[in-house]
mmCIF file of C-alpha atoms and ligand atoms in Angstrom:
data_model
loop_
_atom_site.group_PDB
_atom_site.id
_atom_site.type_symbol
_atom_site.label_atom_id
_atom_site.label_comp_id
_atom_site.label_asym_id
_atom_site.label_seq_id
_atom_site.Cartn_x
_atom_site.Cartn_y
_atom_site.Cartn_z
ATOM 1 C CA MET A 16 151.994 -40.503 92.797
ATOM 2 C CA SER A 17 149.123 -38.327 91.876
ATOM 3 C CA GLY A 18 147.466 -35.401 93.361
ATOM 4 C CA GLY A 19 144.165 -35.924 91.905
ATOM 5 C CA THR A 20 142.558 -34.014 89.183
ATOM 6 C CA GLY A 21 144.378 -31.083 87.627
ATOM 7 C CA LYS A 22 142.621 -28.030 86.283
ATOM 8 C CA LYS A 23 144.384 -24.765 86.623
ATOM 9 C CA GLY A 24 147.163 -25.941 84.570
ATOM 10 C CA LYS A 25 147.910 -29.059 86.905
ATOM 11 C CA LYS A 26 147.803 -32.278 85.137
ATOM 12 C CA LYS A 27 146.600 -35.725 86.886
ATOM 13 C CA GLY A 28 149.882 -37.245 88.374
ATOM 14 C CA THR A 29 151.264 -34.067 89.838
ATOM 15 C CA VAL A 30 151.177 -33.128 93.423
ATOM 16 C CA MET A 31 148.625 -30.206 93.898
ATOM 17 C CA MET A 32 149.307 -27.271 95.964
ATOM 18 C CA ILE A 33 146.622 -24.945 96.631
ATOM 19 C CA LYS A 34 147.001 -21.580 98.607
ATOM 20 C CA HIS A 35 145.724 -21.942 102.130
ATOM 21 C CA GLY A 36 146.186 -20.274 105.519
ATOM 22 C CA GLU A 37 149.048 -21.135 107.888
ATOM 23 C CA TRP A 38 146.481 -23.013 109.927
ATOM 24 C CA ALA A 39 146.548 -25.915 107.523
ATOM 25 C CA PHE A 40 150.435 -26.272 107.709
ATOM 26 C CA GLU A 41 150.541 -25.886 111.354
ATOM 27 C CA THR A 42 147.663 -28.601 111.629
ATOM 28 C CA ALA A 43 149.863 -30.876 109.340
ATOM 29 C CA GLU A 44 152.792 -30.383 111.830
ATOM 30 C CA LYS A 45 150.486 -31.116 114.825
ATOM 31 C CA ILE A 46 149.345 -34.342 113.008
ATOM 32 C CA LYS A 47 152.893 -35.494 112.299
ATOM 33 C CA GLU A 48 154.068 -34.703 115.983
ATOM 34 C CA LYS A 49 151.101 -36.552 117.561
ATOM 35 C CA MET A 50 151.106 -39.597 115.184
ATOM 36 C CA LYS A 51 154.866 -40.152 115.814
ATOM 37 C CA THR A 52 153.941 -41.502 119.404
ATOM 38 C CA VAL A 53 150.494 -42.823 118.431
ATOM 39 C CA ALA A 54 151.818 -45.159 115.663
ATOM 40 C CA GLY A 55 154.520 -46.566 117.785
ATOM 41 C CA ARG A 56 152.363 -47.876 120.617
ATOM 42 C CA ASN A 57 149.583 -49.096 118.479
ATOM 43 C CA ARG A 58 151.955 -50.741 115.916
ATOM 44 C CA HIS A 59 150.450 -54.080 115.830
ATOM 45 C CA LYS A 60 146.769 -53.081 115.951
ATOM 46 C CA ILE A 61 144.030 -52.330 113.217
ATOM 47 C CA PRO A 62 142.193 -49.843 114.987
ATOM 48 C CA TYR A 63 138.398 -48.986 114.553
ATOM 49 C CA THR A 64 137.624 -46.605 117.580
ATOM 50 C CA THR A 65 139.096 -45.713 120.984
ATOM 51 C CA GLU A 66 138.186 -46.956 124.449
ATOM 52 C CA ASN A 67 139.332 -44.571 127.150
ATOM 53 C CA GLY A 68 141.447 -42.844 124.475
ATOM 54 C CA VAL A 69 143.238 -46.187 123.461
ATOM 55 C CA TYR A 70 142.871 -47.640 119.942
ATOM 56 C CA ASP A 71 140.993 -50.988 119.951
ATOM 57 C CA ASP A 72 142.179 -53.772 117.641
ATOM 58 C CA TRP A 73 140.091 -55.592 114.995
ATOM 59 C CA THR A 74 142.832 -57.975 114.002
ATOM 60 C CA GLU A 75 141.275 -60.705 115.737
ATOM 61 C CA LYS A 76 137.799 -59.148 116.453
ATOM 62 C CA ASN A 77 136.877 -59.125 112.703
ATOM 63 C CA ILE A 78 139.619 -58.965 110.284
ATOM 64 C CA CYS A 79 136.807 -58.497 107.441
ATOM 65 C CA TRP A 80 135.510 -55.260 109.097
ATOM 66 C CA TRP A 81 135.090 -52.640 106.320
ATOM 67 C CA THR A 82 137.219 -49.998 108.007
ATOM 68 C CA ASN A 83 140.407 -52.287 108.357
ATOM 69 C CA GLY A 84 142.084 -50.397 105.495
ATOM 70 C CA PHE A 85 142.200 -46.982 106.982
ATOM 71 C CA TRP A 86 144.950 -47.478 109.685
ATOM 72 C CA GLY A 87 147.231 -48.562 106.853
ATOM 73 C CA GLY A 88 146.146 -45.731 104.769
ATOM 74 C CA MET A 89 147.008 -43.220 107.488
ATOM 75 C CA MET A 90 150.365 -44.744 107.790
ATOM 76 C CA TRP A 91 151.141 -44.569 103.941
ATOM 77 C CA GLN A 92 149.992 -40.927 104.159
ATOM 78 C CA LEU A 93 152.415 -40.215 107.048
ATOM 79 C CA TYR A 94 155.252 -42.307 105.447
ATOM 80 C CA ARG A 95 154.907 -40.431 102.353
ATOM 81 C CA THR A 96 155.407 -37.223 103.910
ATOM 82 C CA ALA A 97 157.469 -37.964 107.087
ATOM 83 C CA GLY A 98 159.502 -40.725 105.637
ATOM 84 C CA TYR A 99 159.670 -42.574 109.007
ATOM 85 C CA GLU A 100 160.247 -46.372 108.496
ATOM 86 C CA LEU A 101 157.942 -47.523 111.095
ATOM 87 C CA TYR A 102 154.844 -46.138 109.164
ATOM 88 C CA LYS A 103 155.713 -48.308 106.392
ATOM 89 C CA GLU A 104 156.341 -51.453 108.503
ATOM 90 C CA ILE A 105 152.878 -50.922 110.163
ATOM 91 C CA ALA A 106 151.126 -50.477 106.839
ATOM 92 C CA VAL A 107 152.692 -53.336 105.255
ATOM 93 C CA GLU A 108 151.781 -55.628 108.422
ATOM 94 C CA THR A 109 148.192 -54.270 108.059
ATOM 95 C CA GLU A 110 148.066 -55.154 104.370
ATOM 96 C CA GLU A 111 149.599 -58.659 105.052
ATOM 97 C CA LYS A 112 146.979 -59.318 107.699
ATOM 98 C CA LEU A 113 144.072 -58.647 105.340
ATOM 99 C CA ASP A 114 145.085 -61.692 103.443
ATOM 100 C CA ARG A 115 142.996 -63.505 105.763
ATOM 101 C CA ASN A 116 140.045 -61.435 104.552
ATOM 102 C CA LEU A 117 140.699 -62.160 100.899
ATOM 103 C CA LEU A 118 140.649 -65.825 101.486
ATOM 104 C CA ASP A 119 137.185 -65.568 103.425
ATOM 105 C CA HIS A 120 134.526 -65.354 100.837
ATOM 106 C CA ALA A 121 131.838 -64.649 103.380
ATOM 107 C CA GLY A 122 133.753 -61.747 104.670
ATOM 108 C CA MET A 123 134.402 -60.117 101.105
ATOM 109 C CA ASP A 124 131.625 -57.489 100.588
ATOM 110 C CA HIS A 125 131.391 -54.326 98.323
ATOM 111 C CA ASP A 126 133.840 -52.538 100.607
ATOM 112 C CA SER A 127 137.032 -53.808 98.842
ATOM 113 C CA GLY A 128 138.120 -50.561 97.733
ATOM 114 C CA PHE A 129 137.819 -49.067 101.166
ATOM 115 C CA LYS A 130 140.219 -52.136 102.473
ATOM 116 C CA TRP A 131 142.602 -52.554 99.572
ATOM 117 C CA LEU A 132 142.873 -48.934 98.159
ATOM 118 C CA PRO A 133 144.520 -47.399 101.198
ATOM 119 C CA THR A 134 146.719 -50.462 101.781
ATOM 120 C CA SER A 135 147.912 -52.368 98.701
ATOM 121 C CA GLY A 136 146.769 -49.436 96.260
ATOM 122 C CA ALA A 137 148.801 -47.099 98.346
ATOM 123 C CA ARG A 138 151.825 -49.410 98.507
ATOM 124 C CA TYR A 139 151.523 -50.135 94.784
ATOM 125 C CA LEU A 140 151.668 -46.582 94.045
ATOM 126 C CA LEU A 141 154.929 -46.140 96.048
ATOM 127 C CA GLU A 142 156.558 -49.372 95.178
ATOM 128 C CA LYS A 143 154.979 -51.092 92.221
ATOM 129 C CA ASN A 144 155.432 -54.217 93.993
ATOM 130 C CA PRO A 145 153.799 -57.503 92.645
ATOM 131 C CA GLU A 146 152.142 -58.610 95.773
ATOM 132 C CA SER A 147 150.058 -55.491 96.064
ATOM 133 C CA TYR A 148 149.172 -55.655 92.604
ATOM 134 C CA ASN A 149 147.903 -59.218 93.055
ATOM 135 C CA ARG A 150 145.805 -58.436 96.077
ATOM 136 C CA MET A 151 144.177 -55.291 94.222
ATOM 137 C CA LEU A 152 143.148 -57.675 91.294
ATOM 138 C CA LEU A 153 141.950 -60.451 93.737
ATOM 139 C CA ALA A 154 139.775 -57.729 95.605
ATOM 140 C CA ALA A 155 138.706 -56.269 92.124
ATOM 141 C CA ASP A 156 137.586 -59.580 90.786
ATOM 142 C CA ASN A 157 135.432 -60.290 93.813
ATOM 143 C CA LEU A 158 134.026 -56.696 93.608
ATOM 144 C CA ALA A 159 133.055 -57.145 89.992
ATOM 145 C CA GLY A 160 131.675 -60.528 90.783
ATOM 146 C CA ARG A 161 129.022 -58.774 92.867
ATOM 147 C CA PHE A 162 127.406 -56.992 89.848
ATOM 148 C CA ASN A 163 123.908 -57.954 89.119
ATOM 149 C CA PRO A 164 123.512 -57.464 85.317
ATOM 150 C CA GLU A 165 119.671 -57.309 85.659
ATOM 151 C CA GLY A 166 119.516 -54.302 87.803
ATOM 152 C CA ASN A 167 123.062 -53.042 86.910
ATOM 153 C CA PHE A 168 124.053 -52.572 90.542
ATOM 154 C CA ILE A 169 126.894 -53.977 92.759
ATOM 155 C CA LYS A 170 125.270 -55.882 95.720
ATOM 156 C CA ALA A 171 126.534 -54.097 98.885
ATOM 157 C CA TRP A 172 126.408 -56.465 101.855
ATOM 158 C CA ASN A 173 126.186 -60.186 102.444
ATOM 159 C CA ASP A 174 123.255 -61.784 104.210
ATOM 160 C CA GLY A 175 124.678 -65.114 105.368
ATOM 161 C CA GLY A 176 123.178 -66.958 102.276
ATOM 162 C CA THR A 177 119.646 -65.874 103.089
ATOM 163 C CA GLY A 178 119.278 -63.916 99.949
ATOM 164 C CA GLU A 179 117.600 -60.965 102.029
ATOM 165 C CA LYS A 180 120.064 -58.527 100.868
ATOM 166 C CA ALA A 181 120.672 -59.641 97.264
ATOM 167 C CA GLY A 182 119.069 -56.790 95.971
ATOM 168 C CA TRP A 183 120.499 -54.039 98.123
ATOM 169 C CA ALA A 184 122.951 -51.302 96.709
ATOM 170 C CA ILE A 185 124.310 -48.528 98.859
ATOM 171 C CA ILE A 186 125.494 -44.913 98.246
ATOM 172 C CA ASP A 187 128.859 -45.816 99.933
ATOM 173 C CA CYS A 188 129.790 -48.182 97.165
ATOM 174 C CA MET A 189 130.712 -45.052 94.992
ATOM 175 C CA MET A 190 133.941 -44.865 96.776
ATOM 176 C CA ASN A 191 134.818 -48.564 96.163
ATOM 177 C CA LEU A 192 134.441 -48.118 92.332
ATOM 178 C CA PRO A 193 138.110 -46.725 91.885
ATOM 179 C CA LEU A 194 139.221 -50.220 92.596
ATOM 180 C CA LEU A 195 137.511 -51.447 89.375
ATOM 181 C CA TYR A 196 138.624 -48.351 87.305
ATOM 182 C CA LYS A 197 142.194 -49.264 88.410
ATOM 183 C CA ALA A 198 141.958 -52.812 87.679
ATOM 184 C CA SER A 199 140.858 -51.827 84.151
ATOM 185 C CA GLU A 200 143.828 -49.781 83.905
ATOM 186 C CA PHE A 201 146.274 -52.540 85.061
ATOM 187 C CA THR A 202 144.653 -55.288 82.987
ATOM 188 C CA ARG A 203 143.636 -53.167 79.855
ATOM 189 C CA ASP A 204 140.351 -55.255 80.381
ATOM 190 C CA PRO A 205 137.382 -52.863 80.136
ATOM 191 C CA ARG A 206 134.985 -55.200 82.014
ATOM 192 C CA TYR A 207 135.854 -53.668 85.374
ATOM 193 C CA LYS A 208 135.345 -50.117 84.246
ATOM 194 C CA ILE A 209 132.054 -51.159 82.424
ATOM 195 C CA ILE A 210 130.692 -52.799 85.812
ATOM 196 C CA ALA A 211 131.768 -49.419 87.649
ATOM 197 C CA MET A 212 129.961 -47.123 85.149
ATOM 198 C CA LYS A 213 126.907 -49.354 85.062
ATOM 199 C CA HIS A 214 126.627 -49.138 88.796
ATOM 200 C CA ALA A 215 127.260 -45.468 88.815
ATOM 201 C CA ASP A 216 124.625 -44.757 86.169
ATOM 202 C CA THR A 217 122.288 -46.822 88.256
ATOM 203 C CA VAL A 218 122.950 -44.702 91.404
ATOM 204 C CA LEU A 219 122.445 -41.619 89.326
ATOM 205 C CA LYS A 220 119.112 -42.934 88.250
ATOM 206 C CA HIS A 221 117.810 -44.308 91.412
ATOM 207 C CA PHE A 222 119.685 -42.770 94.503
ATOM 208 C CA ALA A 223 120.068 -39.032 93.261
ATOM 209 C CA ARG A 224 117.139 -36.620 94.218
ATOM 210 C CA GLU A 225 115.902 -33.448 92.512
ATOM 211 C CA ASP A 226 117.327 -31.332 95.502
ATOM 212 C CA GLY A 227 120.837 -32.742 95.100
ATOM 213 C CA SER A 228 120.656 -35.222 98.081
ATOM 214 C CA VAL A 229 121.052 -38.857 97.750
ATOM 215 C CA LYS A 230 119.555 -42.050 99.462
ATOM 216 C CA HIS A 231 121.445 -44.406 101.484
ATOM 217 C CA ILE A 232 120.087 -47.759 100.489
ATOM 218 C CA VAL A 233 117.998 -48.769 97.521
ATOM 219 C CA GLU A 234 116.508 -52.299 97.138
ATOM 220 C CA PHE A 235 116.213 -53.810 93.477
ATOM 221 C CA ASN A 236 114.499 -57.133 92.906
ATOM 222 C CA PRO A 237 117.634 -59.163 92.319
ATOM 223 C CA ALA A 238 115.988 -61.642 89.672
ATOM 224 C CA THR A 239 114.528 -58.806 87.519
ATOM 225 C CA GLY A 240 116.345 -55.657 88.394
ATOM 226 C CA GLU A 241 113.154 -53.773 89.110
ATOM 227 C CA TYR A 242 113.420 -50.804 91.722
ATOM 228 C CA MET A 243 111.677 -51.838 94.970
ATOM 229 C CA ARG A 244 112.263 -49.306 97.534
ATOM 230 C CA SER A 245 114.799 -47.290 99.486
ATOM 231 C CA TYR A 246 115.767 -47.575 103.092
ATOM 232 C CA GLY A 247 116.935 -44.587 105.606
ATOM 233 C CA GLY A 248 119.810 -47.007 106.289
ATOM 234 C CA GLN A 249 122.286 -45.263 108.712
ATOM 235 C CA GLY A 250 120.410 -41.809 108.470
ATOM 236 C CA TYR A 251 117.365 -40.530 110.405
ATOM 237 C CA LYS A 252 114.607 -42.010 108.221
ATOM 238 C CA ARG A 253 113.458 -42.911 104.575
ATOM 239 C CA GLY A 254 113.645 -39.991 102.590
ATOM 240 C CA SER A 255 116.221 -38.045 105.007
ATOM 241 C CA ALA A 256 119.684 -37.184 104.141
ATOM 242 C CA TRP A 257 122.330 -39.082 105.949
ATOM 243 C CA THR A 258 125.255 -36.672 105.936
ATOM 244 C CA ARG A 259 128.044 -39.332 105.492
ATOM 245 C CA GLY A 260 126.126 -40.644 102.566
ATOM 246 C CA GLN A 261 125.927 -37.292 100.988
ATOM 247 C CA ALA A 262 129.707 -37.174 101.582
ATOM 248 C CA TRP A 263 130.348 -40.457 99.939
ATOM 249 C CA ALA A 264 128.259 -39.314 96.944
ATOM 250 C CA ILE A 265 130.348 -35.994 96.589
ATOM 251 C CA TYR A 266 133.543 -37.775 96.739
ATOM 252 C CA GLY A 267 132.490 -41.027 95.070
ATOM 253 C CA PHE A 268 130.847 -39.362 91.963
ATOM 254 C CA PHE A 269 133.860 -37.146 91.791
ATOM 255 C CA LEU A 270 136.122 -40.087 91.389
ATOM 256 C CA SER A 271 134.010 -41.747 88.654
ATOM 257 C CA PHE A 272 134.353 -38.462 86.686
ATOM 258 C CA LEU A 273 138.198 -38.505 87.450
ATOM 259 C CA HIS A 274 138.531 -42.130 86.100
ATOM 260 C CA THR A 275 135.997 -41.701 83.300
ATOM 261 C CA GLY A 276 135.961 -38.093 82.213
ATOM 262 C CA GLU A 277 132.179 -38.382 82.141
ATOM 263 C CA LYS A 278 130.765 -34.968 83.029
ATOM 264 C CA LYS A 279 127.535 -36.428 84.292
ATOM 265 C CA TYR A 280 129.302 -37.866 87.442
ATOM 266 C CA LEU A 281 131.161 -34.381 88.035
ATOM 267 C CA GLU A 282 127.663 -32.696 87.667
ATOM 268 C CA GLN A 283 126.168 -35.071 90.404
ATOM 269 C CA SER A 284 129.050 -34.468 92.534
ATOM 270 C CA ILE A 285 128.498 -30.787 92.533
ATOM 271 C CA LYS A 286 124.800 -31.062 92.769
ATOM 272 C CA THR A 287 125.481 -33.063 95.969
ATOM 273 C CA ALA A 288 128.135 -30.671 97.215
ATOM 274 C CA ASP A 289 125.799 -27.672 96.698
ATOM 275 C CA TYR A 290 123.214 -29.462 98.918
ATOM 276 C CA PHE A 291 125.669 -30.184 101.458
ATOM 277 C CA ILE A 292 127.062 -26.679 101.558
ATOM 278 C CA ASP A 293 123.690 -25.314 101.819
ATOM 279 C CA HIS A 294 122.660 -27.298 104.841
ATOM 280 C CA ILE A 295 125.954 -26.731 107.032
ATOM 281 C CA PRO A 296 124.658 -25.539 110.232
ATOM 282 C CA ARG A 297 125.725 -22.144 111.584
ATOM 283 C CA SER A 298 127.603 -23.843 114.345
ATOM 284 C CA GLY A 299 130.039 -25.386 111.719
ATOM 285 C CA GLY A 300 129.456 -28.982 113.151
ATOM 286 C CA ILE A 301 127.910 -31.472 110.648
ATOM 287 C CA PRO A 302 125.049 -33.363 112.181
ATOM 288 C CA VAL A 303 124.433 -37.188 111.545
ATOM 289 C CA ASP A 304 121.624 -36.297 109.237
ATOM 290 C CA PHE A 305 120.637 -33.204 107.597
ATOM 291 C CA MET A 306 117.180 -33.931 108.624
ATOM 292 C CA GLN A 307 117.384 -35.028 111.993
ATOM 293 C CA PRO A 308 115.036 -33.254 114.542
ATOM 294 C CA GLU A 309 116.272 -29.788 115.573
ATOM 295 C CA THR A 310 116.199 -31.125 119.257
ATOM 296 C CA CYS A 311 119.050 -33.722 118.234
ATOM 297 C CA SER A 312 122.551 -32.436 118.556
ATOM 298 C CA TRP A 313 124.319 -35.600 117.392
ATOM 299 C CA GLU A 314 127.451 -34.869 115.060
ATOM 300 C CA ASP A 315 129.264 -36.993 112.703
ATOM 301 C CA SER A 316 132.628 -35.242 112.071
ATOM 302 C CA THR A 317 133.500 -38.096 109.486
ATOM 303 C CA ALA A 318 130.816 -36.691 107.162
ATOM 304 C CA ALA A 319 132.719 -33.295 107.506
ATOM 305 C CA VAL A 320 136.160 -34.576 106.729
ATOM 306 C CA ILE A 321 135.020 -36.922 103.664
ATOM 307 C CA ALA A 322 132.915 -34.136 102.175
ATOM 308 C CA ALA A 323 135.941 -31.622 102.542
ATOM 309 C CA CYS A 324 138.010 -34.012 100.614
ATOM 310 C CA GLY A 325 135.533 -34.256 97.840
ATOM 311 C CA LEU A 326 134.980 -30.512 97.758
ATOM 312 C CA ILE A 327 138.754 -29.925 97.289
ATOM 313 C CA GLU A 328 138.755 -32.160 94.506
ATOM 314 C CA ILE A 329 135.747 -30.412 92.884
ATOM 315 C CA GLY A 330 137.506 -27.118 93.420
ATOM 316 C CA LYS A 331 140.417 -28.190 91.564
ATOM 317 C CA ALA A 332 138.533 -29.459 88.617
ATOM 318 C CA LEU A 333 136.708 -26.261 88.086
ATOM 319 C CA SER A 334 137.745 -22.885 87.032
ATOM 320 C CA GLU A 335 139.243 -20.853 89.501
ATOM 321 C CA GLU A 336 136.194 -18.666 89.906
ATOM 322 C CA ARG A 337 133.661 -21.582 90.106
ATOM 323 C CA GLY A 338 136.007 -23.664 92.076
ATOM 324 C CA LYS A 339 136.515 -21.065 94.914
ATOM 325 C CA LYS A 340 133.147 -21.789 96.666
ATOM 326 C CA TYR A 341 134.028 -25.626 97.089
ATOM 327 C CA GLU A 342 137.670 -24.906 98.350
ATOM 328 C CA GLU A 343 136.537 -22.291 100.717
ATOM 329 C CA ALA A 344 133.654 -24.582 102.077
ATOM 330 C CA ALA A 345 136.320 -27.421 102.257
ATOM 331 C CA GLU A 346 138.872 -25.569 104.073
ATOM 332 C CA LYS A 347 136.277 -24.074 106.707
ATOM 333 C CA LEU A 348 135.059 -27.726 107.507
ATOM 334 C CA LEU A 349 138.550 -28.900 107.932
ATOM 335 C CA ARG A 350 139.600 -25.867 109.962
ATOM 336 C CA PHE A 351 136.368 -26.373 112.150
ATOM 337 C CA ILE A 352 137.293 -29.991 112.779
ATOM 338 C CA ALA A 353 140.946 -29.003 113.526
ATOM 339 C CA GLU A 354 140.110 -26.251 116.140
ATOM 340 C CA ASN A 355 137.095 -27.754 117.478
ATOM 341 C CA ARG A 356 136.648 -31.495 117.098
ATOM 342 C CA CYS A 357 140.380 -32.783 117.327
ATOM 343 C CA ASN A 358 142.067 -34.089 120.229
ATOM 344 C CA TRP A 359 145.741 -32.881 120.190
ATOM 345 C CA ASP A 360 146.747 -34.697 123.483
ATOM 346 C CA SER A 361 149.385 -37.105 122.550
ATOM 347 C CA SER A 362 148.337 -39.408 125.236
ATOM 348 C CA ILE A 363 145.198 -39.948 123.530
ATOM 349 C CA ASP A 364 145.180 -42.192 120.361
ATOM 350 C CA ASN A 365 142.531 -40.570 118.079
ATOM 351 C CA LEU A 366 142.458 -37.185 116.479
ATOM 352 C CA VAL A 367 139.044 -36.457 115.365
ATOM 353 C CA GLU A 368 136.018 -36.686 117.736
ATOM 354 C CA ARG A 369 132.237 -36.651 117.686
ATOM 355 C CA CYS A 370 131.934 -39.093 114.923
ATOM 356 C CA THR A 371 128.853 -41.270 114.426
ATOM 357 C CA ALA A 372 128.592 -44.565 112.673
ATOM 358 C CA ALA A 373 124.595 -44.371 112.451
ATOM 359 C CA TYR A 374 121.699 -42.219 113.607
ATOM 360 C CA HIS A 375 119.884 -45.079 115.357
ATOM 361 C CA ASP A 376 122.821 -46.972 116.992
ATOM 362 C CA GLU A 377 122.861 -46.783 120.672
ATOM 363 C CA GLU A 378 126.227 -44.802 120.808
ATOM 364 C CA HIS A 379 126.971 -41.564 119.081
ATOM 365 C CA GLU A 380 129.978 -39.186 118.953
ATOM 366 C CA PHE A 381 132.926 -41.353 119.497
ATOM 367 C CA SER A 382 136.156 -41.609 117.609
ATOM 368 C CA ILE A 383 136.217 -43.610 114.420
ATOM 369 C CA ILE A 384 139.332 -44.451 112.299
ATOM 370 C CA TYR A 385 138.106 -43.264 108.980
ATOM 371 C CA GLY A 386 137.444 -39.798 110.560
ATOM 372 C CA ASP A 387 141.190 -39.682 111.536
ATOM 373 C CA TYR A 388 142.112 -41.024 107.818
ATOM 374 C CA PHE A 389 140.053 -38.453 105.803
ATOM 375 C CA PHE A 390 141.052 -35.590 108.215
ATOM 376 C CA ILE A 391 144.695 -36.432 107.466
ATOM 377 C CA GLU A 392 143.837 -36.832 103.616
ATOM 378 C CA GLY A 393 142.118 -33.572 103.803
ATOM 379 C CA ILE A 394 144.946 -31.524 105.712
ATOM 380 C CA TRP A 395 147.400 -33.286 103.249
ATOM 381 C CA LYS A 396 145.448 -32.033 100.295
ATOM 382 C CA LEU A 397 145.510 -28.459 101.546
ATOM 383 C CA THR A 398 149.258 -28.631 102.262
ATOM 384 C CA GLY A 399 150.198 -30.467 98.977
ATOM 385 C CA GLN A 400 151.488 -33.607 100.718
ATOM 386 C CA GLU A 401 148.700 -36.050 99.777
ATOM 387 C CA LEU A 402 149.401 -39.603 98.125
ATOM 388 C CA PHE A 403 146.269 -39.764 96.056
ATOM 389 C CA ILE A 404 144.935 -43.418 96.608
ATOM 390 C CA TRP A 405 141.450 -43.180 95.029
HETATM 391 N N1 LIG B 761 130.435 -47.482 104.394
HETATM 392 C C1 LIG B 761 129.623 -47.571 105.827
HETATM 393 C C2 LIG B 761 129.616 -46.273 106.496
HETATM 394 O O1 LIG B 761 129.940 -45.129 106.078
HETATM 395 O O2 LIG B 761 129.156 -46.430 107.554
#
């Protein structure tokens, strides 16, 4: 199992341990304590959010929902460090349930990395089992099949066969590319990696802005590859800076650097990280969009924890002197969440609160499963317990 990159004398493939305050270790223990009971009473679910403090279940609601891998991922992170068999059983059950998605072509979109890296990918790291390997390659083949060679982008969402979204690419997809990098490693076939890098290069060219921020959605002409327009997507408006999108870019570009060694991806990850850090409000809570009106107080804690995970990785990849800024910013973000945006009551299922899916949705500031997943991943990074799944 791997702890991400390894500057400062640590190679890829080692567990990374960086010096952090006691609070991180105490938080890790609190997570383990709470999750023991939470996992037990939710064992047959695949949660997305909570209703009155109780995790909901997407097994029948929509097995193809993009977040369905995170519950399994949480279980593997917990299993890896707590060794409690129930966690493994839940993770395997989730992975097996996702086979219905693998067989549903209309339910396969660009989110295959989010679904199968925390489930099959995590299990394969630990067990080298053929079933998980098979699932990863099926998912990778489908993801690679979404590549448009005219615009050099991976089509994000489906559109029910209308073609309306045939030219849409989104920043989130940067986090799905590791599935392709891994598929090339597994098969020694470079095509998956070539597709991933071509997509990443398109994102560098058409999503990244001069100030370091990134767009959420870009539309290309799917027949000619011509750049058409951008959309504000889940952020405030066109031209704004949706915070979770910034976080996906920080971590996602870093991962392309990790898998390819290409410095241009690290540079973009750092540029977006600098933008993110410069825009963190004094309060410490991360807004839904860095450009939302000052009168709007909506937060998205998922952006905080995802960005923190990316910042820690950047910090580890740089020299100690240069990396300090990113590690300190990450620790501050995670500590703020642990102390101000977590629910530690064991009768409540979720950990992280005040998460927001999209600025223009009707509901804001609730619990979202990937907030819990990346919070655990971030705390595990700080305390040297992470199973590095990306
Ligand atoms: N990947 C979808 C989202 O971040 O909401």
